[in-house]
Structure formats: C-alpha cells, structure tokens
XYZ file of N, CA and C in Angstrom:
534
model
N 0.779 -1.224 0.014
C -0.050 -0.051 0.012
C 0.852 1.242 0.032
N 0.639 2.085 -0.979
C 1.396 3.348 -1.086
C 1.018 4.392 -0.051
N 2.061 4.992 0.628
C 1.694 5.989 1.585
C 1.671 7.279 0.931
N 0.813 8.203 1.529
C 0.793 9.559 0.954
C 1.260 10.581 2.048
N 1.678 10.018 3.165
C 2.243 10.804 4.327
C 3.324 10.093 5.070
N 4.339 10.680 5.440
C 5.307 10.059 6.366
C 5.596 11.094 7.457
N 5.979 10.596 8.672
C 6.332 11.461 9.752
C 7.469 10.874 10.559
N 8.375 11.646 10.893
C 9.520 11.253 11.802
C 10.063 12.409 12.685
N 10.933 12.059 13.540
C 11.458 12.974 14.542
C 12.956 13.065 14.275
N 13.528 14.242 14.269
C 14.987 14.349 14.105
C 15.599 15.211 15.231
N 16.465 14.522 15.979
C 17.221 15.187 16.950
C 18.691 15.404 16.310
N 18.896 16.606 15.941
C 20.146 16.825 15.108
C 21.387 16.656 16.022
N 22.457 16.242 15.345
C 23.708 15.960 16.023
C 24.812 16.784 15.344
N 25.870 17.064 15.959
C 27.023 17.653 15.327
C 27.494 16.938 14.099
N 27.466 15.524 14.191
C 27.963 14.734 13.093
C 27.061 14.935 11.877
N 25.833 15.026 12.043
C 24.879 15.268 10.840
C 25.034 16.603 10.294
N 25.285 17.722 11.074
C 25.514 18.984 10.483
C 26.920 18.965 9.853
N 27.828 18.382 10.301
C 29.154 18.265 9.671
C 29.051 17.537 8.368
N 28.325 16.344 8.270
C 28.015 15.600 7.073
C 27.472 16.658 5.958
N 26.448 17.358 6.402
C 25.757 18.253 5.487
C 26.786 19.274 4.972
N 27.479 19.912 5.833
C 28.528 20.855 5.420
C 29.500 20.363 4.495
N 30.055 19.153 4.787
C 31.004 18.571 3.881
C 30.414 18.327 2.488
N 29.169 17.820 2.415
C 28.560 17.598 1.182
C 28.367 18.901 0.494
N 27.787 19.967 1.090
C 27.513 21.187 0.605
C 28.748 21.801 -0.055
N 29.842 21.891 0.752
C 31.099 22.500 0.280
C 31.681 21.834 -0.820
N 31.836 20.451 -0.749
C 32.645 19.686 -1.662
C 31.790 19.358 -2.906
N 30.465 19.792 -3.013
C 29.779 19.719 -4.228
C 29.510 21.084 -4.764
N 30.254 22.028 -4.411
C 30.159 23.409 -4.934
C 31.332 23.650 -5.824
N 31.216 24.734 -6.582
C 32.359 25.034 -7.447
C 33.647 25.231 -6.781
N 33.526 26.140 -5.545
C 34.716 26.432 -4.846
C 35.272 25.296 -4.113
N 34.467 24.295 -3.665
C 34.994 23.063 -3.093
C 35.710 22.211 -4.014
N 35.143 22.007 -5.299
C 35.847 21.218 -6.285
C 37.029 21.890 -6.729
N 37.013 23.228 -6.990
C 38.162 23.966 -7.301
C 39.381 23.789 -6.238
N 38.904 23.899 -5.059
C 39.973 23.798 -3.946
C 40.565 22.285 -3.940
N 39.841 21.408 -4.154
C 40.358 20.017 -4.239
C 41.325 19.826 -5.383
N 40.901 20.388 -6.559
C 41.766 20.291 -7.761
C 42.979 20.972 -7.532
N 42.949 22.115 -6.860
C 44.210 22.929 -6.570
C 45.093 22.210 -5.614
N 44.552 21.498 -4.687
C 45.324 20.743 -3.689
C 45.890 19.557 -4.437
N 45.173 18.879 -5.390
C 45.812 17.835 -6.125
C 46.884 18.243 -6.985
N 46.660 19.345 -7.669
C 47.757 19.907 -8.546
C 48.990 20.207 -7.692
N 48.822 20.789 -6.605
C 50.022 21.169 -5.707
C 50.710 19.870 -5.198
N 49.942 18.838 -4.907
C 50.564 17.538 -4.468
C 51.286 16.871 -5.605
N 50.715 16.839 -6.821
C 51.382 16.218 -7.966
C 52.705 17.089 -8.341
N 52.549 18.414 -8.255
C 53.781 19.298 -8.415
C 54.820 19.132 -7.378
N 54.452 18.827 -6.242
C 55.411 18.561 -5.087
C 56.167 17.301 -5.376
N 55.378 16.200 -5.701
C 55.871 14.906 -5.872
C 56.829 14.907 -7.117
N 56.333 15.387 -8.241
C 57.076 15.357 -9.510
C 58.276 16.263 -9.546
N 58.313 17.334 -8.765
C 59.394 18.314 -8.815
C 60.032 18.449 -7.487
N 59.918 17.469 -6.628
C 60.452 17.634 -5.245
C 61.915 17.988 -5.240
N 62.868 17.398 -5.976
C 64.277 17.675 -5.938
C 64.625 19.139 -6.406
N 63.815 19.624 -7.465
C 64.143 20.841 -8.063
C 63.387 22.107 -7.341
N 62.546 21.831 -6.389
C 61.919 22.896 -5.702
C 62.610 23.367 -4.579
N 62.604 24.754 -4.385
C 63.226 25.312 -3.222
C 62.575 24.945 -1.895
N 63.106 25.074 -0.731
C 62.486 24.781 0.422
C 61.204 25.697 0.631
N 61.256 26.861 0.276
C 60.118 27.741 0.320
C 58.987 27.262 -0.605
N 59.283 26.819 -1.763
C 58.360 26.302 -2.733
C 57.745 25.063 -2.206
N 58.538 24.194 -1.573
C 58.033 22.946 -1.069
C 57.014 23.265 0.064
N 57.380 24.148 0.921
C 56.422 24.592 1.990
C 55.170 25.099 1.517
N 55.231 25.895 0.462
C 53.963 26.462 -0.146
C 53.138 25.277 -0.730
N 53.781 24.477 -1.477
C 53.080 23.310 -2.140
C 52.431 22.419 -1.119
N 53.146 22.161 0.032
C 52.554 21.375 1.159
C 51.366 22.065 1.697
N 51.394 23.326 1.896
C 50.294 24.041 2.528
C 49.136 24.068 1.556
N 49.306 24.254 0.290
C 48.230 24.251 -0.723
C 47.635 22.890 -0.789
N 48.567 21.760 -0.865
C 48.055 20.406 -0.893
C 47.192 20.034 0.308
N 47.460 20.558 1.547
C 46.831 20.254 2.740
C 45.547 21.060 2.894
N 45.552 22.236 2.202
C 44.434 23.198 2.559
C 42.972 22.575 2.406
N 42.623 22.126 1.203
C 41.253 21.589 0.995
C 41.060 20.162 1.496
N 42.173 19.472 1.725
C 42.032 18.022 2.059
C 42.204 17.797 3.652
N 42.783 18.681 4.334
C 42.997 18.446 5.794
C 42.536 19.731 6.527
N 43.102 20.855 6.202
C 42.843 22.110 7.034
C 41.370 22.522 6.834
N 40.892 22.652 5.640
C 39.559 23.082 5.467
C 38.438 22.205 6.279
N 38.570 20.823 6.089
C 37.640 20.029 6.888
C 37.801 20.205 8.353
N 39.021 20.385 8.863
C 39.172 20.626 10.261
C 38.566 21.950 10.733
N 38.651 22.965 9.840
C 38.058 24.229 10.159
C 36.482 24.145 10.203
N 35.985 23.426 9.142
C 34.642 23.072 9.021
C 34.029 22.458 10.196
N 34.820 21.483 10.706
C 34.288 20.716 11.860
C 34.235 21.583 13.127
N 35.182 22.445 13.327
C 35.175 23.487 14.429
C 33.929 24.394 14.283
N 33.722 24.950 13.027
C 32.493 25.812 12.746
C 31.252 25.075 13.008
N 31.164 23.800 12.549
C 29.940 23.108 12.808
C 29.709 22.806 14.300
N 30.765 22.660 15.046
C 30.601 22.444 16.411
C 30.071 23.634 17.115
N 30.623 24.952 16.819
C 30.124 26.085 17.375
C 28.693 26.438 16.849
N 28.426 26.167 15.610
C 27.054 26.365 15.066
C 26.046 25.541 15.771
N 26.404 24.260 15.966
C 25.496 23.327 16.688
C 25.148 23.848 18.092
N 26.231 24.300 18.764
C 25.910 24.908 20.182
C 25.049 26.203 20.106
N 25.267 27.033 19.095
C 24.610 28.316 19.001
C 23.092 28.183 18.575
N 22.835 27.108 17.752
C 21.445 27.002 17.130
C 20.526 26.369 18.098
N 19.599 27.151 18.537
C 18.513 26.682 19.476
C 17.719 25.539 18.919
N 17.477 25.553 17.556
C 16.579 24.497 16.967
C 17.134 23.190 17.075
N 18.506 23.043 17.194
C 19.196 21.787 17.281
C 19.133 21.165 18.669
N 18.724 21.935 19.663
C 18.797 21.482 21.036
C 17.611 20.575 21.462
N 16.596 20.552 20.707
C 15.449 19.617 20.886
C 14.989 18.963 19.633
N 14.263 17.981 19.591
C 13.934 17.238 18.411
C 12.921 18.117 17.582
N 13.102 17.910 16.247
C 12.175 18.583 15.275
C 11.294 17.445 14.801
N 9.998 17.671 14.668
C 9.042 16.711 14.109
C 8.743 17.145 12.684
N 8.870 16.195 11.799
C 8.622 16.373 10.368
C 7.489 15.622 9.874
N 6.691 16.242 9.061
C 5.601 15.546 8.366
C 5.703 15.880 6.927
N 5.721 14.825 6.060
C 5.907 14.951 4.578
C 4.527 14.571 3.984
N 3.822 15.401 3.335
C 2.598 15.031 2.676
C 2.373 15.968 1.458
N 1.105 15.902 0.976
C 0.820 16.670 -0.358
C 1.066 18.206 -0.081
N 0.720 18.653 1.090
C 0.856 20.095 1.397
C 2.357 20.509 1.370
N 3.258 19.643 1.593
C 4.700 20.010 1.670
C 5.364 19.397 2.782
N 6.395 20.086 3.281
C 7.153 19.575 4.531
C 6.810 20.496 5.623
N 6.286 19.873 6.646
C 5.803 20.593 7.831
C 6.858 20.341 9.008
N 7.456 21.311 9.517
C 8.352 21.119 10.645
C 7.672 21.727 11.925
N 7.766 20.916 13.027
C 7.197 21.313 14.195
C 8.230 21.159 15.381
N 8.212 22.195 16.244
C 9.132 22.048 17.471
C 8.407 22.795 18.583
N 8.234 22.179 19.618
C 7.514 22.757 20.835
C 6.044 23.121 20.395
N 5.716 24.379 20.410
C 4.362 24.790 20.054
C 4.338 25.393 18.653
N 5.436 25.489 17.957
C 5.540 26.141 16.653
C 5.593 25.211 15.602
N 4.877 25.522 14.474
C 4.873 24.626 13.290
C 4.843 25.568 12.010
N 5.566 25.009 11.000
C 5.602 25.794 9.716
C 5.640 24.745 8.577
N 4.906 25.055 7.464
C 4.866 24.274 6.294
C 5.467 24.835 5.085
N 6.406 24.175 4.451
C 7.074 24.673 3.260
C 6.470 23.838 2.042
N 5.805 24.622 1.194
C 5.146 23.862 0.064
C 6.156 23.350 -0.920
N 5.717 22.343 -1.675
C 6.715 21.670 -2.621
C 7.152 22.698 -3.667
N 6.462 23.647 -4.114
C 6.864 24.556 -5.130
C 8.000 25.625 -4.599
N 8.205 25.587 -3.299
C 9.249 26.445 -2.720
C 10.604 25.794 -2.627
N 10.682 24.528 -3.010
C 11.941 23.731 -3.015
C 12.708 23.987 -4.201
N 14.047 23.987 -4.065
C 14.913 24.012 -5.258
C 15.509 22.694 -5.701
N 15.813 21.823 -4.621
C 16.526 20.643 -4.900
C 16.424 19.645 -3.791
N 16.413 18.345 -4.037
C 16.373 17.271 -3.109
C 17.585 16.367 -3.442
N 18.340 16.115 -2.460
C 19.543 15.308 -2.647
C 19.597 14.170 -1.698
N 19.747 13.019 -2.240
C 19.897 11.812 -1.261
C 21.403 11.349 -1.221
N 22.076 11.457 -0.143
C 23.403 10.986 0.061
C 23.332 9.648 0.762
N 24.406 9.044 1.023
C 24.466 7.735 1.742
C 23.725 7.748 3.020
N 23.947 8.851 3.727
C 23.413 8.979 5.120
C 22.270 9.939 5.333
N 21.949 10.737 4.324
C 21.010 11.873 4.578
C 20.127 12.146 3.295
N 18.987 12.749 3.649
C 18.208 13.466 2.575
C 18.410 14.870 2.823
N 18.852 15.718 1.854
C 18.932 17.189 1.987
C 17.969 17.835 1.078
N 17.089 18.508 1.713
C 15.961 19.230 1.006
C 16.196 20.802 1.062
N 16.725 21.196 -0.117
C 17.116 22.676 -0.241
C 15.842 23.580 -0.514
N 15.712 24.599 0.379
C 14.743 25.572 0.168
C 15.401 26.781 -0.337
N 16.677 26.921 -0.450
C 17.424 27.996 -1.021
C 18.781 27.381 -1.417
N 19.631 28.214 -1.942
C 20.907 27.707 -2.384
C 21.734 27.125 -1.348
N 21.630 27.702 -0.075
C 22.421 27.320 0.996
C 21.767 26.690 2.257
N 20.420 26.844 2.246
C 19.627 26.347 3.280
C 18.883 25.078 2.957
N 19.014 24.077 3.931
C 18.352 22.876 3.634
C 17.826 22.111 4.918
N 16.790 21.352 4.737
C 16.326 20.496 5.754
C 17.293 19.321 5.714
N 17.768 18.842 6.871
C 18.649 17.710 6.901
C 17.865 16.568 7.606
N 17.651 15.451 6.834
C 16.879 14.296 7.282
C 17.905 13.172 7.394
N 18.420 12.876 8.496
C 19.306 11.761 8.664
C 18.514 10.401 8.603
N 19.009 9.571 7.581
C 18.293 8.285 7.365
C 18.266 7.456 8.653
N 19.203 7.583 9.465
C 19.244 6.796 10.756
C 17.986 7.222 11.620
N 17.366 8.434 11.429
C 16.290 8.881 12.239
C 15.003 8.810 11.591
N 14.896 8.232 10.290
C 13.704 8.195 9.533
C 12.890 6.955 9.636
N 13.259 6.114 10.642
C 12.419 4.903 11.021
C 12.109 4.002 9.717
N 13.178 3.695 8.931
C 12.948 2.927 7.764
C 11.959 3.380 6.802
N 11.876 4.718 6.553
C 10.883 5.290 5.641
C 11.652 5.883 4.446
N 12.872 5.494 4.143
C 13.686 6.114 2.991
C 12.939 5.876 1.735
N 12.466 4.633 1.502
C 11.763 4.315 0.190
C 10.461 5.148 0.025
N 9.788 5.268 1.064
C 8.520 6.118 1.109
C 8.881 7.617 0.889
N 10.020 8.065 1.446
C 10.451 9.482 1.260
C 10.790 9.685 -0.277
N 11.517 8.713 -0.910
C 11.830 8.805 -2.318
C 10.594 8.896 -3.115
N 9.700 8.012 -2.850
C 8.469 7.979 -3.671
C 7.566 9.275 -3.491
N 7.434 9.793 -2.206
C 6.723 11.060 -2.054
C 7.406 12.132 -2.664
N 8.597 12.290 -2.533
C 9.375 13.461 -3.112
C 9.123 13.386 -4.709
N 9.294 12.179 -5.289
C 9.067 12.031 -6.711
C 7.688 12.386 -7.131
N 6.762 12.028 -6.310
C 5.294 12.208 -6.690
C 5.072 13.644 -6.519
N 5.295 14.301 -5.524
C 4.906 15.682 -5.196
C 5.815 16.703 -5.964
N 6.901 16.372 -6.553
C 7.665 17.313 -7.299
C 7.568 16.891 -8.794
N 6.866 15.989 -9.210
C 6.780 15.600 -10.622
C 6.643 16.616 -11.587
N 5.764 17.557 -11.280
C 5.412 18.645 -12.356
C 6.102 19.880 -11.880
N 7.083 19.992 -11.001
C 7.788 21.094 -10.578
C 9.241 21.167 -11.020
N 9.856 22.309 -11.037
C 11.254 22.354 -11.449
C 12.229 22.138 -10.311
N 11.900 21.076 -9.451
C 12.816 20.731 -8.280
C 13.852 19.671 -8.885
N 15.063 20.009 -8.603
C 16.186 19.105 -9.086
C 16.210 17.942 -8.127
N 16.355 16.774 -8.617
C 16.662 15.510 -7.864
C 17.974 14.938 -8.064
N 18.689 14.699 -7.062
C 20.146 14.179 -7.164
C 20.302 13.058 -6.227
N 21.377 12.315 -6.581
C 21.775 11.107 -5.732
C 20.768 9.991 -6.123
N 20.765 9.049 -5.140
C 19.886 7.829 -5.321
C 18.511 8.222 -5.694
N 17.985 9.267 -5.148
C 16.564 9.732 -5.457
C 16.430 9.989 -6.890
N 17.412 10.508 -7.643
C 17.365 10.779 -8.995
C 17.131 9.441 -9.833
N 17.826 8.471 -9.374
C 17.743 7.139 -10.081
C 16.412 6.471 -9.933
N 15.571 6.962 -9.097
C 14.197 6.477 -8.953
C 13.302 6.919 -10.076
N 13.807 7.847 -10.945
C 13.189 8.219 -12.179
C 11.815 8.822 -12.042
N 11.463 9.559 -11.035
C 10.137 10.195 -10.929
C 9.089 9.421 -11.506
N 8.861 8.178 -11.109
C 7.936 7.281 -11.756
C 6.546 7.218 -10.988
N 5.736 8.085 -11.065
C 4.437 8.074 -10.452
C 3.356 8.262 -11.474
C-alpha cells in the first residue's frame, strides 16, 4: 500500500551538521576547485620535489593540505560552534511529509514549506537534503527516519513531478515514476 504521508522526528547531532556541510562545500564550484588545486599542488610537489626550493616545497605542502585536511578541520570546528549556538538543534524537530509540503514542528511552533518552494532534493548515503534555498536545507538523517527512506523517495518524486525541483543522488535514479 502506497503511503501519502510520512512522519518522523529528528534530533540533530554535530555529526549530521558536519556531514551536510562537507557535502554542501565539496559539491560546490569552490569546493571542487579547492580539491583540484590541492591535487595539482601535491602532484607538483611529488614530480618536482628535488628541483623545488624549500620555500616552494612549504607552499606546495600548505596548498596540498588546505582543501584536504585544513579546511575539513576548520569546518568541523565551525559546525561544532554552530551546533551549540543554534537553538533549533537542542530539541527534536518533528517532520511531516505530505501533499501540502514539508511541515516542521518544534515545541508549540509549526511551519509548512510547500513543494513549489523547494529548489533541490539530494539523497546521500546517510541523509536526505531538502534545499529551500541555495544554502539552506532540511537535513533528514536516514538513521532517524524509521525505515521510511523508500517512502520518502516515492513521495518526493510524486509531489515534485510537475515542478522544477532538481533531484540528485539515489533519489534521481528512482526516475520520478508516479
């Protein structure tokens, strides 16, 4: 029997915020550019190690480490402080996905975002990311969805079928078949 509504609770964790941040950064132009620059610096360092000056080696090492080690460490630190600052993360959020859209409730407050206000839905290995703007997304950790991942895919495909909402990741492979 096909569901037309799913509901679940999400108690956000630092780990989930960090996963979202890593995905968001490393799937953007600047993130990909930074990784390419780091890779080029590493290849240059390896191929030209004997001919590079000590100063050039140091610069190449810093560039090679920037997007692969330093940036993720800085992101982890920012996520940790963001997690502590954001009051919405301190208690569970209740989500309801239905024909009206995505309803989020916490304590006595509730708000519904209609399907036509979404830009993109991405399914990663561990999360569904539902973007309402270029940088803001609902984060739905699969571990907290109570085995409703298939239902989520089906509902998103059904309710966005005639809308210009981009679908990426595993959800895209489901081919919007409703």
